[in-house]
Coordinates of C-alpha atoms and ligand atoms in Angstrom, one line a residue:
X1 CA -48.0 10.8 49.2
X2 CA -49.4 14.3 47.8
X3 CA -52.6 14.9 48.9
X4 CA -55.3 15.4 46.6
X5 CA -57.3 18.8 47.7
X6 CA -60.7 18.9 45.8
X7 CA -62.8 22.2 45.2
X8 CA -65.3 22.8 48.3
X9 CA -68.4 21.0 47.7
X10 CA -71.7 23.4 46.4
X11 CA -68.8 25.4 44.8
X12 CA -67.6 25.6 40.8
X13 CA -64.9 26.2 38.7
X14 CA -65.0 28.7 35.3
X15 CA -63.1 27.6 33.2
X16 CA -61.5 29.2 30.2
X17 CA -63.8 27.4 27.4
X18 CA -66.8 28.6 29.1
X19 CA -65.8 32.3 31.1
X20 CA -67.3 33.9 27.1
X21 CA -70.6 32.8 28.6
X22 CA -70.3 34.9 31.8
X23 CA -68.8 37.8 30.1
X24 CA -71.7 37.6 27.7
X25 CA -74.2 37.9 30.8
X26 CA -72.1 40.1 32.7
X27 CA -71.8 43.1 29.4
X28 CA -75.2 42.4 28.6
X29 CA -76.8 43.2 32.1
X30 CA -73.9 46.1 32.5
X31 CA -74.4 47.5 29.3
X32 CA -78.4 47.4 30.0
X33 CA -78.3 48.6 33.9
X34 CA -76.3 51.9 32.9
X35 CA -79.1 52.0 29.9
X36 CA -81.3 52.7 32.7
X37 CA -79.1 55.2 35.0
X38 CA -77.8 52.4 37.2
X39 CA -74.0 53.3 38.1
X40 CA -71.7 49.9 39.5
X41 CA -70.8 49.5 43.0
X42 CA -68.5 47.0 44.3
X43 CA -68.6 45.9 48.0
X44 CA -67.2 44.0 50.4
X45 CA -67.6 40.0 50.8
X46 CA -68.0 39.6 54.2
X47 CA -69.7 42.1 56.6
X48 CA -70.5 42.1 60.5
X49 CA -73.0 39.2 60.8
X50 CA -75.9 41.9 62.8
X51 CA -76.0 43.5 59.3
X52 CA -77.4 40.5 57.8
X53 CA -79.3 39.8 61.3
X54 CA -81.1 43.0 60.9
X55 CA -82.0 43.2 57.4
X56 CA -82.6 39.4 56.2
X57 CA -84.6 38.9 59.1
X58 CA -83.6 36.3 62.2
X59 CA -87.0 33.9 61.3
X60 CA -85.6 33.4 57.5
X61 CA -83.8 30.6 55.9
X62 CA -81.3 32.4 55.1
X63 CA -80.3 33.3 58.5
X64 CA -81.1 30.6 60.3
X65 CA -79.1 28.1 58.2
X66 CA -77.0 29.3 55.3
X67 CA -74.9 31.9 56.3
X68 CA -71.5 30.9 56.6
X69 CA -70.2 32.9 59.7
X70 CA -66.9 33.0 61.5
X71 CA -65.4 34.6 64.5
X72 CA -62.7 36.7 63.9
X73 CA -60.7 38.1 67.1
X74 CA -64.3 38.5 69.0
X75 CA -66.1 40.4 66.3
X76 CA -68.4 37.8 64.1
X77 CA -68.2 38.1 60.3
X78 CA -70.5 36.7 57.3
X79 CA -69.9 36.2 54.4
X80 CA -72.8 37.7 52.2
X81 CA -75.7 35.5 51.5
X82 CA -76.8 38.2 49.0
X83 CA -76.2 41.7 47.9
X84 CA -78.8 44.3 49.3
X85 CA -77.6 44.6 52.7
X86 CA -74.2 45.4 51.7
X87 CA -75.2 47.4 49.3
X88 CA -77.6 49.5 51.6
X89 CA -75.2 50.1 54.3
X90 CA -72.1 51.1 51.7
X91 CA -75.2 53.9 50.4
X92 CA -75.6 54.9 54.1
X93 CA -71.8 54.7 55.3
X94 CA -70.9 57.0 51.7
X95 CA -73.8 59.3 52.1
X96 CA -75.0 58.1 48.7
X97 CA -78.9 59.0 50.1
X98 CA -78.1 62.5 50.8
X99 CA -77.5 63.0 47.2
X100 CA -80.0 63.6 44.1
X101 CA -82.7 60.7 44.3
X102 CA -83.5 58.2 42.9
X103 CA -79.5 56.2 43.6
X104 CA -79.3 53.5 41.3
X105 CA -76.3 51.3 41.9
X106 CA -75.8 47.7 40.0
X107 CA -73.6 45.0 41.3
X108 CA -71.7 41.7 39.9
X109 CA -71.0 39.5 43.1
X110 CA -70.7 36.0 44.5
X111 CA -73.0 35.1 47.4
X112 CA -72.6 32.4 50.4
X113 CA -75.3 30.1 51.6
X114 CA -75.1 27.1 53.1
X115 CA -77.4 25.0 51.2
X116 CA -77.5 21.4 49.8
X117 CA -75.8 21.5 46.5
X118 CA -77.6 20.6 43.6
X119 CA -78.0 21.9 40.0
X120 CA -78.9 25.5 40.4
X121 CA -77.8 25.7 44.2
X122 CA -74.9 26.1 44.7
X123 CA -72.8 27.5 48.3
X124 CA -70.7 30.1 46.2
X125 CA -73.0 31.3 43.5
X126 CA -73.2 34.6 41.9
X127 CA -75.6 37.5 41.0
X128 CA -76.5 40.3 39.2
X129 CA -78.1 42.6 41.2
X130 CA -79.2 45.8 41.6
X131 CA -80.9 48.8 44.1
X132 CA -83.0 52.0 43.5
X133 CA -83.1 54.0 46.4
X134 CA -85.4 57.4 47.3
X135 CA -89.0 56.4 44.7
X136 CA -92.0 55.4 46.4
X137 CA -93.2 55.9 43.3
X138 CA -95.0 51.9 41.3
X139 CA -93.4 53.4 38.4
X140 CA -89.9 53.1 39.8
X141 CA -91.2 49.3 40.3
X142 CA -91.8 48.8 36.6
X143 CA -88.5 50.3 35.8
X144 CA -86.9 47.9 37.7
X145 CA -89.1 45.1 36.5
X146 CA -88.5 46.6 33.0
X147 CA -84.7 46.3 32.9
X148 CA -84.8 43.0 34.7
X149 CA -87.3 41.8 31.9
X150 CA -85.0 43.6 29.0
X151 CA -81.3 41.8 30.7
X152 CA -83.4 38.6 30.0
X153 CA -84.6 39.6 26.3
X154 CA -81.4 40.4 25.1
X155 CA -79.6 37.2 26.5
X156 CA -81.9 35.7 23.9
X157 CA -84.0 34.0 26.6
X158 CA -87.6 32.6 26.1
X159 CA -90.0 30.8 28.4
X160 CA -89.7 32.8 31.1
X161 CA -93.0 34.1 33.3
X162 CA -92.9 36.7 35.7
X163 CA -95.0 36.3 38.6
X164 CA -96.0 39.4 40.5
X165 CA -97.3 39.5 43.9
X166 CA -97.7 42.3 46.6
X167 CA -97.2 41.8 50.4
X168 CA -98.8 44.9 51.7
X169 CA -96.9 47.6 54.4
X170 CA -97.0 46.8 58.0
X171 CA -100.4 48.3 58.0
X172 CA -101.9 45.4 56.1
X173 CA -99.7 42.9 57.3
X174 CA -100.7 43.0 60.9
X175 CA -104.0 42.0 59.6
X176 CA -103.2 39.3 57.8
X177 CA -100.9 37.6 60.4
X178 CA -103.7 37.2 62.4
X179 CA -105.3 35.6 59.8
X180 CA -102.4 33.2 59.2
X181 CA -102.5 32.4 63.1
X182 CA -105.4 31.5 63.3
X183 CA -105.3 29.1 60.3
X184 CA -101.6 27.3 60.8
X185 CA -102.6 27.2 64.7
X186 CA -105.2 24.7 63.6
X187 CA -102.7 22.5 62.0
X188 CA -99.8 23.5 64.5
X189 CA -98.6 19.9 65.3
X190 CA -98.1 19.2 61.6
X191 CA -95.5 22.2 60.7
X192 CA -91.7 21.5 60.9
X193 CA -90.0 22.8 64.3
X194 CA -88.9 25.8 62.6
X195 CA -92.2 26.9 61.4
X196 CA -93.8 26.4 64.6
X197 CA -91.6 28.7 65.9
X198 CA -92.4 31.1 62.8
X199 CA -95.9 30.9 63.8
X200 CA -95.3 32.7 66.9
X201 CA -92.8 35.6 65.5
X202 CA -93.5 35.6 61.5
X203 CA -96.4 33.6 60.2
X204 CA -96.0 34.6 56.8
X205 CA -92.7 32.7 56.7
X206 CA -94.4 29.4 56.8
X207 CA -95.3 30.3 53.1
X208 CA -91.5 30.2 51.7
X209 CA -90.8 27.0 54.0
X210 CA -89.2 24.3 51.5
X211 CA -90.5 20.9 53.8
X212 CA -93.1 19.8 51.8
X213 CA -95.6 18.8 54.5
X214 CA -95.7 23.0 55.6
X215 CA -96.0 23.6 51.3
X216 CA -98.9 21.5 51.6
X217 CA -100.9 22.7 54.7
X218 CA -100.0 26.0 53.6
X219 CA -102.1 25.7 50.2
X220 CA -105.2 26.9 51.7
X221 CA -103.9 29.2 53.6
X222 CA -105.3 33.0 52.9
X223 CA -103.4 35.3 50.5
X224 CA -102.2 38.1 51.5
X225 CA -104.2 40.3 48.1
X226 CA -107.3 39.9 50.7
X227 CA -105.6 42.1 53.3
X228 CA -103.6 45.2 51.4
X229 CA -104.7 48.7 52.7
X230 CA -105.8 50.8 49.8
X231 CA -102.8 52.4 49.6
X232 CA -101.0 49.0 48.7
X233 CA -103.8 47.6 46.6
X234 CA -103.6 51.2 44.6
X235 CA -99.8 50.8 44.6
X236 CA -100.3 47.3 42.7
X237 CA -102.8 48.2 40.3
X238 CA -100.8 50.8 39.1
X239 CA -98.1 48.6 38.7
X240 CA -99.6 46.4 36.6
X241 CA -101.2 49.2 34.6
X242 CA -97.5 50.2 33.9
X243 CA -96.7 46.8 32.6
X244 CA -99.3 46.3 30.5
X245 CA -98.5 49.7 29.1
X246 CA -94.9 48.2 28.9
X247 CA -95.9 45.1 27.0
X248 CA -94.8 43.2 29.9
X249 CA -96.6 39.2 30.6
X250 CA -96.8 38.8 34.4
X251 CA -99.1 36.5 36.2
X252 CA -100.3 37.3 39.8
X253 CA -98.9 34.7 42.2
X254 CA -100.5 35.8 45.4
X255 CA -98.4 33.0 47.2
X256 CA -94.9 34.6 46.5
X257 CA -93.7 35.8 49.9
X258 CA -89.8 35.9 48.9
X259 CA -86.9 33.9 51.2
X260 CA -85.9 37.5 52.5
X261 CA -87.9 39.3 55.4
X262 CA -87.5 43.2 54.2
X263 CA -90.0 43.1 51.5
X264 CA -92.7 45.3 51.3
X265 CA -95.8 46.2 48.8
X266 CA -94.1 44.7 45.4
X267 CA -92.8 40.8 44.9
X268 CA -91.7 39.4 41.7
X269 CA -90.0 36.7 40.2
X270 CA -89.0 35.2 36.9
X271 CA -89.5 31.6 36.4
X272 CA -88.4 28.7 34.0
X273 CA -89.7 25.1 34.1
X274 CA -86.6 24.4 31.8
X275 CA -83.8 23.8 34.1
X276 CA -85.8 21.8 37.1
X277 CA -86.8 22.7 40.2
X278 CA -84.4 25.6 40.7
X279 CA -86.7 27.5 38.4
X280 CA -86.0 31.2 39.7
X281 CA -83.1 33.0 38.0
X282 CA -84.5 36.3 39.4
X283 CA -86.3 37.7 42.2
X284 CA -86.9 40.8 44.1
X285 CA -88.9 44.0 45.3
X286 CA -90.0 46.8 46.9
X287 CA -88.6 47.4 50.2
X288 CA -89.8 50.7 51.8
X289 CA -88.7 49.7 55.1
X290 CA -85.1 48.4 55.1
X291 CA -83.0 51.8 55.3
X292 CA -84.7 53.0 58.3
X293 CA -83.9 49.8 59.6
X294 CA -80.4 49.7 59.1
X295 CA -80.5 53.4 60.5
X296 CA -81.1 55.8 57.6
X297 CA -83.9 57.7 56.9
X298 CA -87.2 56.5 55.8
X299 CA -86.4 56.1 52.1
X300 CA -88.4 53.5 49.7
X301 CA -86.3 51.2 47.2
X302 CA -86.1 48.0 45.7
X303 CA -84.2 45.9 43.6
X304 CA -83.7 42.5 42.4
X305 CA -80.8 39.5 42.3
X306 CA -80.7 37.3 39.4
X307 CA -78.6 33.8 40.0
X308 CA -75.9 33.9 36.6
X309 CA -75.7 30.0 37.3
X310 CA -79.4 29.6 36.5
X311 CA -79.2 32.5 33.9
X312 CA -76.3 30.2 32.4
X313 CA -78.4 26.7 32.8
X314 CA -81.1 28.0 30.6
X315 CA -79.2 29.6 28.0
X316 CA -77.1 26.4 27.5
X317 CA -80.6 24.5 27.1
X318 CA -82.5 27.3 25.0
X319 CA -78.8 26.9 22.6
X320 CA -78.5 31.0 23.3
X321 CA -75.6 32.8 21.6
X322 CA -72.3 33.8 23.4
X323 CA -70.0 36.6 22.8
X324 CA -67.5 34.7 20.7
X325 CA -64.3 33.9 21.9
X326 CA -61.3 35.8 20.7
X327 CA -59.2 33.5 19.0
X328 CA -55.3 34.2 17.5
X329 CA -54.9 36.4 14.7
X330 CA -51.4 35.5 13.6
X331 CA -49.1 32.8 14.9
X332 CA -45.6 33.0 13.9
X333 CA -44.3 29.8 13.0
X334 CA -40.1 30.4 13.8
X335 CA -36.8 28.4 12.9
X336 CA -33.8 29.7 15.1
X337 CA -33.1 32.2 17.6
X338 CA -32.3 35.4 15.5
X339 CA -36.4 34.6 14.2
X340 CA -37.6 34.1 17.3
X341 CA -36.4 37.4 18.1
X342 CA -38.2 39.0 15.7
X343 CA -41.1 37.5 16.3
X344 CA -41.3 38.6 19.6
X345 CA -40.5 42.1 18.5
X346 CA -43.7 41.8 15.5
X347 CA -45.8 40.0 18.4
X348 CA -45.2 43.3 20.4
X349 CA -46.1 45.8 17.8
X350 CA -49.3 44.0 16.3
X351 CA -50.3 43.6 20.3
X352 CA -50.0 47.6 20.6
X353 CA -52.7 47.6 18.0
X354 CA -54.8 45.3 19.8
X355 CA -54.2 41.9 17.7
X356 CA -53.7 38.7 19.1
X357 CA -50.3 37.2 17.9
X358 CA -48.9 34.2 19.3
X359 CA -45.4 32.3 18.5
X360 CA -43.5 29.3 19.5
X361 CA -42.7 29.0 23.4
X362 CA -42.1 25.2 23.3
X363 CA -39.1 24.6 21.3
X364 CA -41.6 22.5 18.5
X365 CA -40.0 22.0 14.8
X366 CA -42.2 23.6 12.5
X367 CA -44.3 20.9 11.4
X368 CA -45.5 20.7 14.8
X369 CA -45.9 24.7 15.3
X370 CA -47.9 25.1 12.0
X371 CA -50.1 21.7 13.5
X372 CA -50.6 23.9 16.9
X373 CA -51.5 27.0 15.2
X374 CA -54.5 25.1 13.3
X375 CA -55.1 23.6 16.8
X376 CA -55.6 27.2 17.9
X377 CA -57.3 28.1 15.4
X378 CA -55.3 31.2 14.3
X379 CA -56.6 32.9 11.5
X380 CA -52.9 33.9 10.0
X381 CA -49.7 32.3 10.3
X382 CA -46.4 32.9 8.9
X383 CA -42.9 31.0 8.9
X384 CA -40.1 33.1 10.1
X385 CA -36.4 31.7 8.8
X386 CA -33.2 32.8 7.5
X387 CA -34.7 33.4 4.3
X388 CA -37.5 35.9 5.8
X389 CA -34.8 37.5 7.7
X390 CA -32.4 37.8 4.8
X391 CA -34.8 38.7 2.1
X392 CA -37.1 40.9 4.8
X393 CA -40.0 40.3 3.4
X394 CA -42.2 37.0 4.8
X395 CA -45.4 35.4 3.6
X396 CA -48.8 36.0 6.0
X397 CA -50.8 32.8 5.0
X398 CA -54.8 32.8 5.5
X399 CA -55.1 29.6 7.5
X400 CA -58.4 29.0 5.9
X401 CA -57.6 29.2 2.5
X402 CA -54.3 28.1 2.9
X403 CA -53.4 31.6 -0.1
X404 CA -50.8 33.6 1.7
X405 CA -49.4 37.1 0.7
X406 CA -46.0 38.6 1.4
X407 CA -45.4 41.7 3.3
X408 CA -42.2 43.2 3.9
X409 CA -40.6 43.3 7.3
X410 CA -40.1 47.0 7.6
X411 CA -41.8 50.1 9.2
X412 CA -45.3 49.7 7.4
X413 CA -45.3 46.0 8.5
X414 CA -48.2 46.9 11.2
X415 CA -50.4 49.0 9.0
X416 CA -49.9 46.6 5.8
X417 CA -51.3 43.4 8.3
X418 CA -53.7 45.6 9.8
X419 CA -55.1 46.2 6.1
X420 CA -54.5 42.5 5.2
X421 CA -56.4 41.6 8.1
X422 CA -59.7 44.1 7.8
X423 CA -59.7 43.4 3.8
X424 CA -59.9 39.5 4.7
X425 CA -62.9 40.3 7.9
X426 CA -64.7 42.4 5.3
X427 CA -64.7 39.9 2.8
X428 CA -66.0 37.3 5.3
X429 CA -68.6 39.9 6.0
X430 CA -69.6 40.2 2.2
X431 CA -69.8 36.6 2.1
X432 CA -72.3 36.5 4.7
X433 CA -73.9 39.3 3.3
X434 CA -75.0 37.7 -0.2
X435 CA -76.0 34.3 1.3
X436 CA -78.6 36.9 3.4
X437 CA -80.0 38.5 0.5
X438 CA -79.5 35.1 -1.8
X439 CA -82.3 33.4 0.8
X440 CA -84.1 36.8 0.3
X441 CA -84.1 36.4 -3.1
X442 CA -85.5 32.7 -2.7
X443 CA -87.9 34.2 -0.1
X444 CA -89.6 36.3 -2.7
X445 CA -89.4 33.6 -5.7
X446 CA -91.4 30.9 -3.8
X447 CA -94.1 33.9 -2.5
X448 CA -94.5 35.5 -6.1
Ligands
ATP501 P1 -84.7 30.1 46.0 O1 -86.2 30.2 46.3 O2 -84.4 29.4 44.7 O3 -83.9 29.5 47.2 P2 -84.2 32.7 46.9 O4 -85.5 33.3 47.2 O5 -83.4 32.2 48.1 O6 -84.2 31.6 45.8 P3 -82.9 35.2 46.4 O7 -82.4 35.4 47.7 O8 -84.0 36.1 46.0 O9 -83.3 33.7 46.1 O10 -81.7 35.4 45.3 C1 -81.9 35.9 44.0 C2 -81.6 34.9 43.0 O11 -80.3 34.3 43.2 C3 -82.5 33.7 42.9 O12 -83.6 34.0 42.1 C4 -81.6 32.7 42.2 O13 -81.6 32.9 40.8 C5 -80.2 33.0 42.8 N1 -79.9 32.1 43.9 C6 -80.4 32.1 45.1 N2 -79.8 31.1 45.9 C7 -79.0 30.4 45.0 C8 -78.1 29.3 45.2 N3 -78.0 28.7 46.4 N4 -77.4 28.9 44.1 C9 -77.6 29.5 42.9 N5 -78.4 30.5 42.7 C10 -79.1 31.0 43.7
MG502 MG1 -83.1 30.2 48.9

């Protein structure tokens, strides 16, 4: 008996009818990113586990159960749970830092995590994300904050907040680990095992734990805002200057810590209540620390991810407008060989001019051809037969009107369609165009 192989689960299939939603998000946070002086990079998928060790941080959920690892001829590989490590260490590995600051790369890639699977998490899922390397600078932080917030304006989105938080240097955070000691220590029996062992190498961990009984206890816990040096807290108010200045809503969340441990100074996210719990379609920060880390030199960045799932739930919900989908401009309709020939050789020449022209490849009568090209939604068609091929001349019919218009089948054939076919867009366009300004018209009847 064949054997029935179903899709891994936590993982999803585009298909066709929807893949014009993720090129719609994919051009629109492109198309914004370079806006901004972002260049793309693409890296690898998998990358030596230590890399994601090193950077993620060994007391994180991430690492300590969702990366999907495997041994490989004694060297141990992972495949990436997100995109700034591998994205880092191609900037370090290609000398990217050596050259004119600030780098700004973008990135479109699927990420790995082991997690339960439910509506917005997923095992493969995919981001946009991106990194600015070299500026210390809290302007550098709106930018990025900025283009994040315009990506999600242009999609059309609404309802969503952006909750800023900062988490202080090392400086500051010595300080307030101490202060998280001593308050979890009094409630140590309560915490999950893996907190308890967070307690001892990196309190402030306890904060992103998912188990609700360590959400709880960790309510009252103090925030880190108390603790930041003055050269943080100066950091953040200038950040939030800038977005003011921007126009930007953001609400302080000082419980934000972020599921990744190389953050520093500036948190954010950006939230929805719309598609459940799963609420974040973006998150990132500031992390002055990371490079050296992974064994550059001290450089500040930060960056974001946004999950195009999520993105995808809410715009689905909010009824948000897709790129449309590119749909056939002729179909030629053919009875024998000697037209199927030259339909294939029409096909060819209105291709080179960038149409989409489609024939029959199944043998149908024509009855059933003209009933597939409706199907398709082609916006010509045109019957190709002895008589076409005798008389050289053949009838382009507008499928919506059902009026055609003959053309003849010789060297002008391409320009005399192309002119057929912009005349009948244009007119669609006018159409449009005096249904605007007839409401306008209304508009100012009912007001005067
Ligand atoms: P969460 O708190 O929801 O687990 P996170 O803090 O782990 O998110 P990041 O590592 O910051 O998320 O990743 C950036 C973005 O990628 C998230 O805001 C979200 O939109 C998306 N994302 C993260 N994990 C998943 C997943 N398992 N499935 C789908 N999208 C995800
Ligand atoms: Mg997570």
């Amino acid at each position: 008996m064949a054997m029935n192989i179903k899709r891994p689960n936590g993982t999803e299939d585009v298909l066709p009818k929807d893949v014009h939603k993720w090129h719609t998000v994919e051009k629109i946070a492109r198309e914004t990113a370079i806006s901004f002086g972002f260049s793309e990079i693409r890296i690898p998928t998998f990358e030596n586990t230590d890399l994601f060790l090193r950077s993620v941080g060994e007391t994180t959920d991430v690492v300590q159960k969702e990366m999907y690892t495997v041994m490989a001829k004694e060297t141990k590989f992972t495949l990436r749970p997100e995109g700034t490590a591998g994205t880092i260490r191609a900037m370090l590995q290609n000398g990217l830092l050596n050259e004119a600051l600030p780098q700004r790369v973008f990135y479109i890639l699927s990420c790995f995590r082991h997690e339960r699977p439910q509506a917005g998490r997923l095992r493969e899922f995919h981001q946009f994300g991106l990194e600015m390397a070299g500026s210390a600078s809290p302007a550098a932080d709106a930018e990025v904050i900025s283009l994040a917030k315009t990506i999600l304006d242009r999609l059309g989105l609404r309802n969503i907040e952006l909750h800023i938080n900062s988490i202080g240097c090392p400086v500051c955070r010595a300080k307030y680990h101490d202060a998280l000691r001593s308050y979890f220590d009094a409630r140590k029996d309560e915490l999950c095992d893996t907190c308890r062992e967070r307690l001892v190498k990196n309190p402030m961990r306890i904060l992103d734990c998912k188990s609700p009984i360590c959400r709880e206890i960790g309510k009252d816990a103090p925030v880190i805002l108390d603790y930041l040096c003055e050269e943080c807290s100066d950091h953040f108010d200038k950040l939030k200057k800038y977005l003011t200045k921007l126009g930007i809503d953001y609400s302080v969340d000082p419980k934000i810590v972020r599921g990744l441990d190389y953050y520093t100074k500036t948190v954010f996210e950006f939230v929805t209540t719309e598609i459940g719990a799963q609420g974040t379609v973006c998150g990132g920060g500031r992390y002055d620390g990371l490079i050296e880390q992974l064994g550059g030199q001290h450089t500040p960045a930060l960056g974001f991810g946004m999950g195009i799932e999520r993105l995808l739930l809410v715009m689905d919900k909010q009824g948000c407008d897709y790129l449309p989908v590119k749909k056939c401009d002729i179909y030629f309709a053919t009875m024998g060989d000697a037209a199927l020939e030259k339909a294939m050789e029409l096909s060819d020449q209105l291709r080179e001019y960038g149409f989409y022209a489609e024939f029959d490849l199944m043998g149908r009568g024509l009855k059933a051809q003209m009933k597939y090209a409706n199907k398709i939604g082609a916006l010509f068609s045109a019957v190709i037969g002895d008589n076409e091929l005798d008389s050289g001349k053949i009838k382009i019919k507008n499928m919506a009107e059902g009026k055609d218009i003959e053309i003849a089948l010789d060297k002008d054939f391409t320009n005399n369609f192309e002119s057929l076919y912009f005349t009948t867009v244009m007119n669609g366009l006018e159409d449009e165009k005096i249904l605007q300004s007839g409401n306008v018209i209304k508009e100012n009847d009912n007001n005067g």
